[in-house]
Coordinates of C-alpha atoms in Angstrom, one line a residue:
E945 CA -43.8 -44.8 21.8
K946 CA -42.3 -42.2 24.0
E947 CA -42.5 -38.7 22.6
P948 CA -39.2 -36.7 22.6
V949 CA -39.0 -33.9 25.1
R950 CA -38.8 -30.5 23.5
Y951 CA -37.1 -27.9 25.6
A952 CA -38.0 -24.3 25.0
N953 CA -35.3 -22.9 27.3
L954 CA -31.7 -23.9 27.6
M955 CA -31.9 -23.5 31.4
Y956 CA -34.1 -26.6 31.6
D957 CA -31.9 -28.7 29.3
R958 CA -30.2 -31.5 31.2
R959 CA -27.2 -31.4 29.0
V960 CA -26.4 -27.8 30.1
V961 CA -24.1 -27.8 33.1
R962 CA -25.1 -25.4 35.9
G963 CA -23.4 -25.0 39.3
N964 CA -20.8 -27.2 40.7
T965 CA -19.4 -29.9 38.3
Y966 CA -18.6 -32.3 41.2
A967 CA -22.2 -33.3 41.4
L968 CA -22.6 -34.3 37.7
Q969 CA -24.3 -37.5 36.9
V970 CA -21.7 -40.2 36.0
V971 CA -22.5 -41.9 32.7
P972 CA -22.1 -45.7 33.1
V973 CA -19.4 -47.3 31.1
S974 CA -21.8 -50.0 29.7
T975 CA -24.1 -49.0 26.9
Q976 CA -27.0 -51.1 28.2
P977 CA -29.4 -49.1 30.5
S978 CA -29.9 -50.1 34.0
L979 CA -33.1 -51.8 35.4
L980 CA -34.0 -48.6 37.4
E981 CA -33.8 -46.5 34.2
I982 CA -36.0 -49.0 32.3
Q983 CA -38.6 -49.0 35.1
R984 CA -38.6 -45.2 35.3
Q985 CA -39.1 -44.9 31.5
R986 CA -42.0 -47.3 31.6
E987 CA -43.6 -45.4 34.4
E988 CA -43.2 -42.1 32.5
W989 CA -44.7 -43.8 29.4
K990 CA -47.7 -45.1 31.3
R991 CA -48.2 -41.6 32.9
A992 CA -48.2 -40.0 29.4
C993 CA -50.7 -42.5 28.1
A994 CA -53.0 -41.9 31.0
R995 CA -52.7 -38.1 30.5
N996 CA -53.6 -38.4 26.8
H997 CA -56.5 -40.6 27.6
A998 CA -57.8 -38.1 30.2
K999 CA -57.5 -35.3 27.6
E1000 CA -59.6 -37.4 25.1
Q1001 CA -62.2 -38.0 27.7
M1002 CA -62.5 -34.3 28.6
Q1003 CA -63.1 -33.3 24.9
P1004 CA -66.8 -32.8 24.1
R1005 CA -68.2 -35.5 21.8
T1006 CA -71.4 -36.3 19.9
P1007 CA -73.7 -38.4 22.1
E1008 CA -74.1 -42.0 21.2
P1009 CA -76.9 -42.9 18.8
V1010 CA -80.0 -44.6 20.1
E1011 CA -80.9 -48.2 19.4
G1012 CA -81.6 -48.9 15.7
R1013 CA -79.7 -45.8 14.5
E1014 CA -76.1 -44.8 13.6
H1015 CA -74.1 -41.8 12.9
V1016 CA -73.5 -41.1 9.2
H1017 CA -71.4 -38.3 7.7
V1018 CA -73.7 -36.1 5.7
Q1019 CA -72.8 -33.2 3.5
T1020 CA -74.5 -30.0 4.8
E1021 CA -73.6 -27.8 1.9
L1022 CA -75.9 -27.0 -1.1
Y1023 CA -75.8 -29.6 -3.8
L1024 CA -75.9 -26.9 -6.5
E1025 CA -73.0 -24.4 -6.6
E1026 CA -72.9 -21.3 -8.7
I1027 CA -69.6 -20.9 -10.5
S1028 CA -68.5 -17.3 -10.5
D1029 CA -65.3 -15.3 -10.6
R1030 CA -66.0 -13.6 -7.3
I1031 CA -65.8 -15.7 -4.2
I1032 CA -68.8 -15.6 -2.0
E1033 CA -68.0 -13.9 1.3
V1034 CA -70.1 -14.2 4.5
D1035 CA -69.8 -12.0 7.6
V1036 CA -70.1 -13.8 10.9
E1037 CA -70.2 -11.9 14.2
C1038 CA -69.9 -13.1 17.8
Q1039 CA -71.0 -11.2 20.8
T1040 CA -69.4 -11.8 24.1
D1041 CA -70.3 -10.6 27.6
A1042 CA -68.2 -7.9 29.1
F1043 CA -66.1 -8.9 32.1
L1044 CA -67.4 -7.8 35.4
D1045 CA -65.2 -5.6 37.6
R1046 CA -63.5 -7.5 40.4
P1047 CA -64.6 -6.2 43.8
P1048 CA -61.8 -4.8 46.0
T1049 CA -60.1 -7.3 48.3
P1050 CA -61.4 -6.8 51.9
L1051 CA -59.0 -5.8 54.6
F1052 CA -57.5 -8.6 56.5
I1053 CA -58.5 -8.6 60.1
P1054 CA -56.9 -11.3 62.2
A1055 CA -59.0 -13.1 64.6
K1056 CA -59.0 -11.9 68.2
T1057 CA -57.1 -14.1 70.7
G1058 CA -56.6 -13.8 74.5
K1059 CA -58.5 -11.9 77.1
D1060 CA -59.0 -8.1 77.5
V1061 CA -57.4 -6.6 80.7
A1062 CA -57.5 -2.9 81.7
T1063 CA -55.6 -0.8 84.4
Q1064 CA -56.8 2.5 85.8
I1065 CA -54.1 5.1 86.2
E1066 CA -55.0 8.4 87.8
E1067 CA -53.5 11.8 86.8
G1068 CA -50.1 12.4 88.3
E1069 CA -49.4 8.9 89.3
L1070 CA -46.8 8.1 86.5
F1071 CA -45.3 11.5 85.3
D1072 CA -44.7 14.8 87.0
F1073 CA -43.6 17.4 84.4
D1074 CA -41.6 19.7 86.6
V1075 CA -39.8 16.9 88.2
E1076 CA -39.3 14.7 85.2
V1077 CA -38.4 17.4 82.6
K1078 CA -35.5 18.9 84.6
P1079 CA -33.1 15.9 84.2
I1080 CA -34.1 15.5 80.6
L1081 CA -33.3 19.2 79.9
E1082 CA -30.0 18.8 81.8
V1083 CA -29.1 15.8 79.7
L1084 CA -30.1 17.6 76.4
I1085 CA -28.2 20.7 77.3
G1086 CA -25.2 18.7 78.4
K1087 CA -25.2 16.6 75.3
T1088 CA -25.5 19.7 73.1
V1089 CA -22.7 21.5 74.9
E1090 CA -20.6 18.4 74.8
Q1091 CA -21.3 18.0 71.0
A1092 CA -20.4 21.7 70.4
L1093 CA -17.2 21.3 72.3
L1094 CA -16.3 18.2 70.4
E1095 CA -17.0 20.0 67.1
V1096 CA -14.8 22.9 68.2
M1097 CA -12.0 20.6 69.2
E1098 CA -12.4 18.7 65.9
E1099 CA -12.2 22.0 64.0
E1100 CA -9.0 23.0 65.9
E1101 CA -7.6 19.5 65.4
L1102 CA -8.4 19.7 61.7
A1103 CA -6.8 23.2 61.5
Q1104 CA -3.6 21.8 63.2
L1105 CA -3.6 18.8 60.8
W1106 CA -3.9 21.1 57.8
A1107 CA -1.1 23.3 59.2
H1108 CA 1.1 20.2 59.7
Q1109 CA 0.2 19.0 56.2
R1110 CA 1.1 22.3 54.7
A1111 CA 4.4 22.4 56.6
Y1112 CA 5.1 18.8 55.6
A1113 CA 4.2 19.5 51.9
E1114 CA 6.5 22.5 51.9
L1115 CA 9.3 20.5 53.5
R1116 CA 8.7 17.6 51.0
N1117 CA 8.7 20.0 48.0
A1118 CA 12.0 21.5 49.2
E1119 CA 13.5 18.1 49.7
L1120 CA 12.3 17.0 46.2
A1121 CA 13.7 20.1 44.6
E1122 CA 17.0 19.4 46.4
V1123 CA 17.0 15.8 45.3
Q1124 CA 16.3 16.8 41.7
R1125 CA 19.1 19.4 41.9
L1126 CA 21.5 16.7 43.3
E1127 CA 20.4 14.2 40.6
E1128 CA 20.9 16.8 37.9
Q1129 CA 24.3 17.7 39.2
D1130 CA 25.2 14.0 39.4
R1131 CA 24.0 13.5 35.8
R1132 CA 26.1 16.4 34.6
Y1133 CA 29.1 15.0 36.4
R1134 CA 28.6 11.6 34.8
E1135 CA 28.1 13.1 31.3
E1136 CA 31.2 15.3 31.7
K1137 CA 33.2 12.3 32.9
E1138 CA 32.0 10.2 30.0
R1139 CA 32.7 13.0 27.6
R1140 CA 36.2 13.5 28.9
R1141 CA 36.8 9.8 28.8
L1142 CA 35.6 9.6 25.2
Q1143 CA 37.9 12.6 24.3
H1144 CA 40.8 11.0 25.9
M1145 CA 40.1 7.7 24.0
Q1146 CA 39.8 9.6 20.7
M1147 CA 43.0 11.5 21.4
L1148 CA 44.8 8.2 22.1
Q1149 CA 43.3 6.7 19.0
K1150 CA 44.4 9.6 16.9
Q1151 CA 47.9 9.5 18.3
K1152 CA 48.0 5.8 17.5
E1153 CA 46.8 6.4 14.0
T1154 CA 49.2 9.3 13.5
T1155 CA 52.1 7.2 14.7
E1156 CA 51.1 4.3 12.4
K1157 CA 50.7 6.8 9.5
I1158 CA 54.2 8.3 10.1
A1159 CA 55.8 4.9 10.4
A1160 CA 54.0 3.7 7.2
R1161 CA 55.0 6.9 5.4
A1162 CA 58.6 6.5 6.4
F1163 CA 58.6 2.8 5.4
A1164 CA 56.9 3.7 2.1
Q1165 CA 59.5 6.4 1.3
R1166 CA 62.3 4.1 2.2
Y1167 CA 60.8 1.3 0.1
L1168 CA 59.9 3.5 -2.9
A1169 CA 63.1 5.5 -3.0
D1170 CA 64.6 3.2 -5.6
L1171 CA 61.3 2.1 -7.1
I1172 CA 59.9 5.4 -8.3
P1173 CA 62.8 6.2 -10.9
S1174 CA 62.7 2.6 -12.3
V1175 CA 58.9 2.8 -12.6
F1176 CA 59.0 6.1 -14.4
N1177 CA 61.7 4.9 -16.7
N1178 CA 59.6 1.8 -17.6
L1179 CA 56.5 3.9 -18.1
R1180 CA 58.4 6.3 -20.3
E1181 CA 59.8 3.5 -22.3
S1182 CA 56.4 1.9 -22.6
G1183 CA 54.9 5.2 -24.0
F1184 CA 52.8 6.3 -21.1
F1185 CA 54.5 9.7 -20.9
Y1186 CA 54.4 11.4 -24.3
D1187 CA 54.6 14.8 -25.9
P1188 CA 51.0 16.3 -26.3
I1189 CA 51.9 18.2 -29.4
E1190 CA 53.3 15.1 -31.1
R1191 CA 50.4 13.0 -30.0
D1192 CA 48.0 15.7 -31.3
I1193 CA 49.7 15.7 -34.7
E1194 CA 49.7 11.9 -34.8
T1195 CA 46.0 11.5 -33.8
E1196 CA 44.4 14.6 -35.3
F1197 CA 46.4 16.3 -38.0
L1198 CA 47.9 13.3 -39.9
P1199 CA 44.5 11.4 -40.2
W1200 CA 42.9 14.6 -41.5
L1201 CA 45.8 15.2 -44.0
M1202 CA 45.6 11.6 -45.3
T1203 CA 41.8 12.0 -45.7
E1204 CA 42.2 15.2 -47.7
V1205 CA 44.9 13.7 -49.9
E1206 CA 42.8 10.7 -50.6
E1207 CA 39.9 12.9 -51.5
T1208 CA 42.1 15.0 -53.8
L1209 CA 43.5 11.9 -55.5
E1210 CA 40.1 10.5 -56.0
R1211 CA 39.0 13.7 -57.6
K1212 CA 42.0 13.7 -59.9
V1213 CA 41.4 10.1 -60.8
L1214 CA 37.7 10.9 -61.5
G1215 CA 38.8 13.8 -63.7
R1216 CA 41.2 11.6 -65.6
I1217 CA 38.5 8.9 -66.1
M1218 CA 36.1 11.6 -67.4
L1219 CA 38.9 12.9 -69.7
D1220 CA 39.5 9.4 -71.0
S1221 CA 35.8 8.9 -71.6
L1222 CA 35.6 12.3 -73.4
I1223 CA 38.6 11.5 -75.6
C1224 CA 37.1 8.1 -76.5
T1225 CA 33.8 9.7 -77.4
V1226 CA 35.4 12.4 -79.6
V1227 CA 37.7 9.8 -81.3
E1228 CA 34.7 7.6 -82.1
K1229 CA 32.7 10.5 -83.5
R1230 CA 35.7 11.5 -85.6
L1231 CA 36.1 8.0 -86.9
D1232 CA 32.4 8.0 -87.8
A1233 CA 32.8 11.3 -89.6
F1234 CA 35.9 10.2 -91.6
S1235 CA 34.1 6.9 -92.5
Q1236 CA 31.2 9.0 -94.1
K1237 CA 33.6 11.4 -96.0
P1238 CA 33.9 9.5 -99.4
L1239 CA 30.1 9.7 -99.9
S1240 CA 30.2 13.4 -99.9
D1241 CA 33.2 13.6 -102.4
Q1242 CA 31.3 11.6 -105.2
A1243 CA 28.6 14.2 -105.7
P1244 CA 30.0 17.6 -105.0
A1245 CA 27.8 19.4 -107.5
E1246 CA 24.6 18.0 -106.3
E1247 CA 22.4 20.2 -104.3
P1248 CA 21.4 19.0 -100.9
R1249 CA 18.1 17.5 -100.8
P1250 CA 15.5 18.2 -98.2
T1251 CA 15.9 14.7 -96.8
D1252 CA 19.6 15.2 -96.5
A1253 CA 19.3 18.4 -94.5
A1254 CA 18.9 16.7 -91.1
P1255 CA 22.0 14.5 -91.4
Q1256 CA 24.1 17.4 -92.5
E1257 CA 23.0 19.5 -89.6
A1258 CA 23.7 16.6 -87.3
G1259 CA 27.2 16.3 -88.9
K1260 CA 27.8 20.0 -88.4
A1261 CA 26.7 19.8 -84.7
D1262 CA 29.1 16.8 -84.2
A1263 CA 32.0 18.5 -85.9
A1264 CA 31.6 21.4 -83.6
D1265 CA 30.7 24.0 -86.3
Q1266 CA 33.5 23.0 -88.6
P1267 CA 32.7 23.2 -92.5
V1268 CA 32.9 20.0 -94.5
T1269 CA 34.6 20.7 -97.9
E1270 CA 36.6 18.9 -100.5
E1271 CA 39.8 20.1 -98.8
E1272 CA 39.2 18.3 -95.4
E1273 CA 42.1 16.0 -95.9
T1274 CA 44.5 18.9 -95.9
D1275 CA 42.8 20.5 -92.9
Q1276 CA 42.6 17.3 -90.8
P1277 CA 45.6 18.2 -88.6
V1278 CA 44.1 21.6 -87.8
A1279 CA 40.7 20.0 -86.9
E1280 CA 42.4 17.5 -84.6
E1281 CA 44.3 20.2 -82.8
Q1282 CA 41.1 22.1 -81.8
P1283 CA 39.5 19.4 -79.7
S1284 CA 42.8 18.6 -78.1
R1285 CA 43.2 22.2 -77.0
H1286 CA 39.6 22.2 -75.8
I1287 CA 40.2 19.1 -73.7
S1288 CA 43.4 20.5 -72.2
F1289 CA 41.6 23.6 -71.3
Q1290 CA 38.9 21.6 -69.5
L1291 CA 41.6 19.6 -67.6
E1292 CA 43.3 22.8 -66.5
E1293 CA 39.9 24.1 -65.2
S1294 CA 39.2 20.9 -63.3
D1295 CA 42.7 21.1 -61.7
Q1296 CA 42.1 24.7 -60.8
A1297 CA 38.7 23.8 -59.2
G1298 CA 40.4 21.0 -57.2
T1299 CA 43.1 23.3 -55.9
E1300 CA 40.5 25.9 -55.0
D1301 CA 38.5 23.2 -53.1
L1302 CA 41.7 22.3 -51.2
E1303 CA 42.4 25.9 -50.3
T1304 CA 38.8 26.5 -49.1
E1305 CA 39.0 23.3 -47.0

């Protein structure tokens, strides 16, 4: 089989396009290779096989065995091996000969060709110094003087050119300054013209707005001349215009007065309820005391016992320090008048306290 070609450099890859693309190989439309391609591949394969065979022939081999013998693979290591943790190490050295210095390359001398010919020339036959040097000196001096004159003329020409350049630069600068001045003047004229035009437009706009406002004001006055009195009359009838004092009395004073009256009435009602409860309590206690009265009349001569001391003291405390005797029936109206006076006095005090609270508020 043909071995694949391994390219180490992209420049030698046939798939990389280099140079003109008009000379590219055209890939045939059909997938089957042509006969020339097949023949070329076969020749390359044969050539590779021959190259590999030649390499095998060049490699050194063991000579062939003599008759009656054959080569057998034999183990050359020791049959007994010592097992140890440390691996046996062996040092092997190889001595090579030093390279000899290369001798220097001899100088190349081309081979001699042709024939040797000589000519004898006597002194003074070819060159006379006094005669031959004079024209040479004249030429050298003439060339030197001519070069010096050319350099002087060049310097003068350069000086004139520099003077013309300076004059031209000054004239150009002056013209540029004049152009800038004219451009600036033109710009100021344009700006002034535009500003005046805008001012005139604004003045016309303001005049138009003023005329429209005056016309609108006159129309509104004419239209609202009869409307304003009717509107004010309707608003006054609807209650939008009011007296501030009257409104303050209605919104501030009257609610406060009603609140105070309600609180006063509530206190009076509370005092009456308390008075009613006190009267009921006193009446109940008096009824209890009158219901226990006959028991005390049956034994007037008996001395009070120690066990009866507490009830008598309680009766005294309930009767508001009034003595219980045999003549209580005759004194009953007097006893009834005292609590009524006490209750009326309490009512008067509560009324006075209410009036004082009202005055303080």
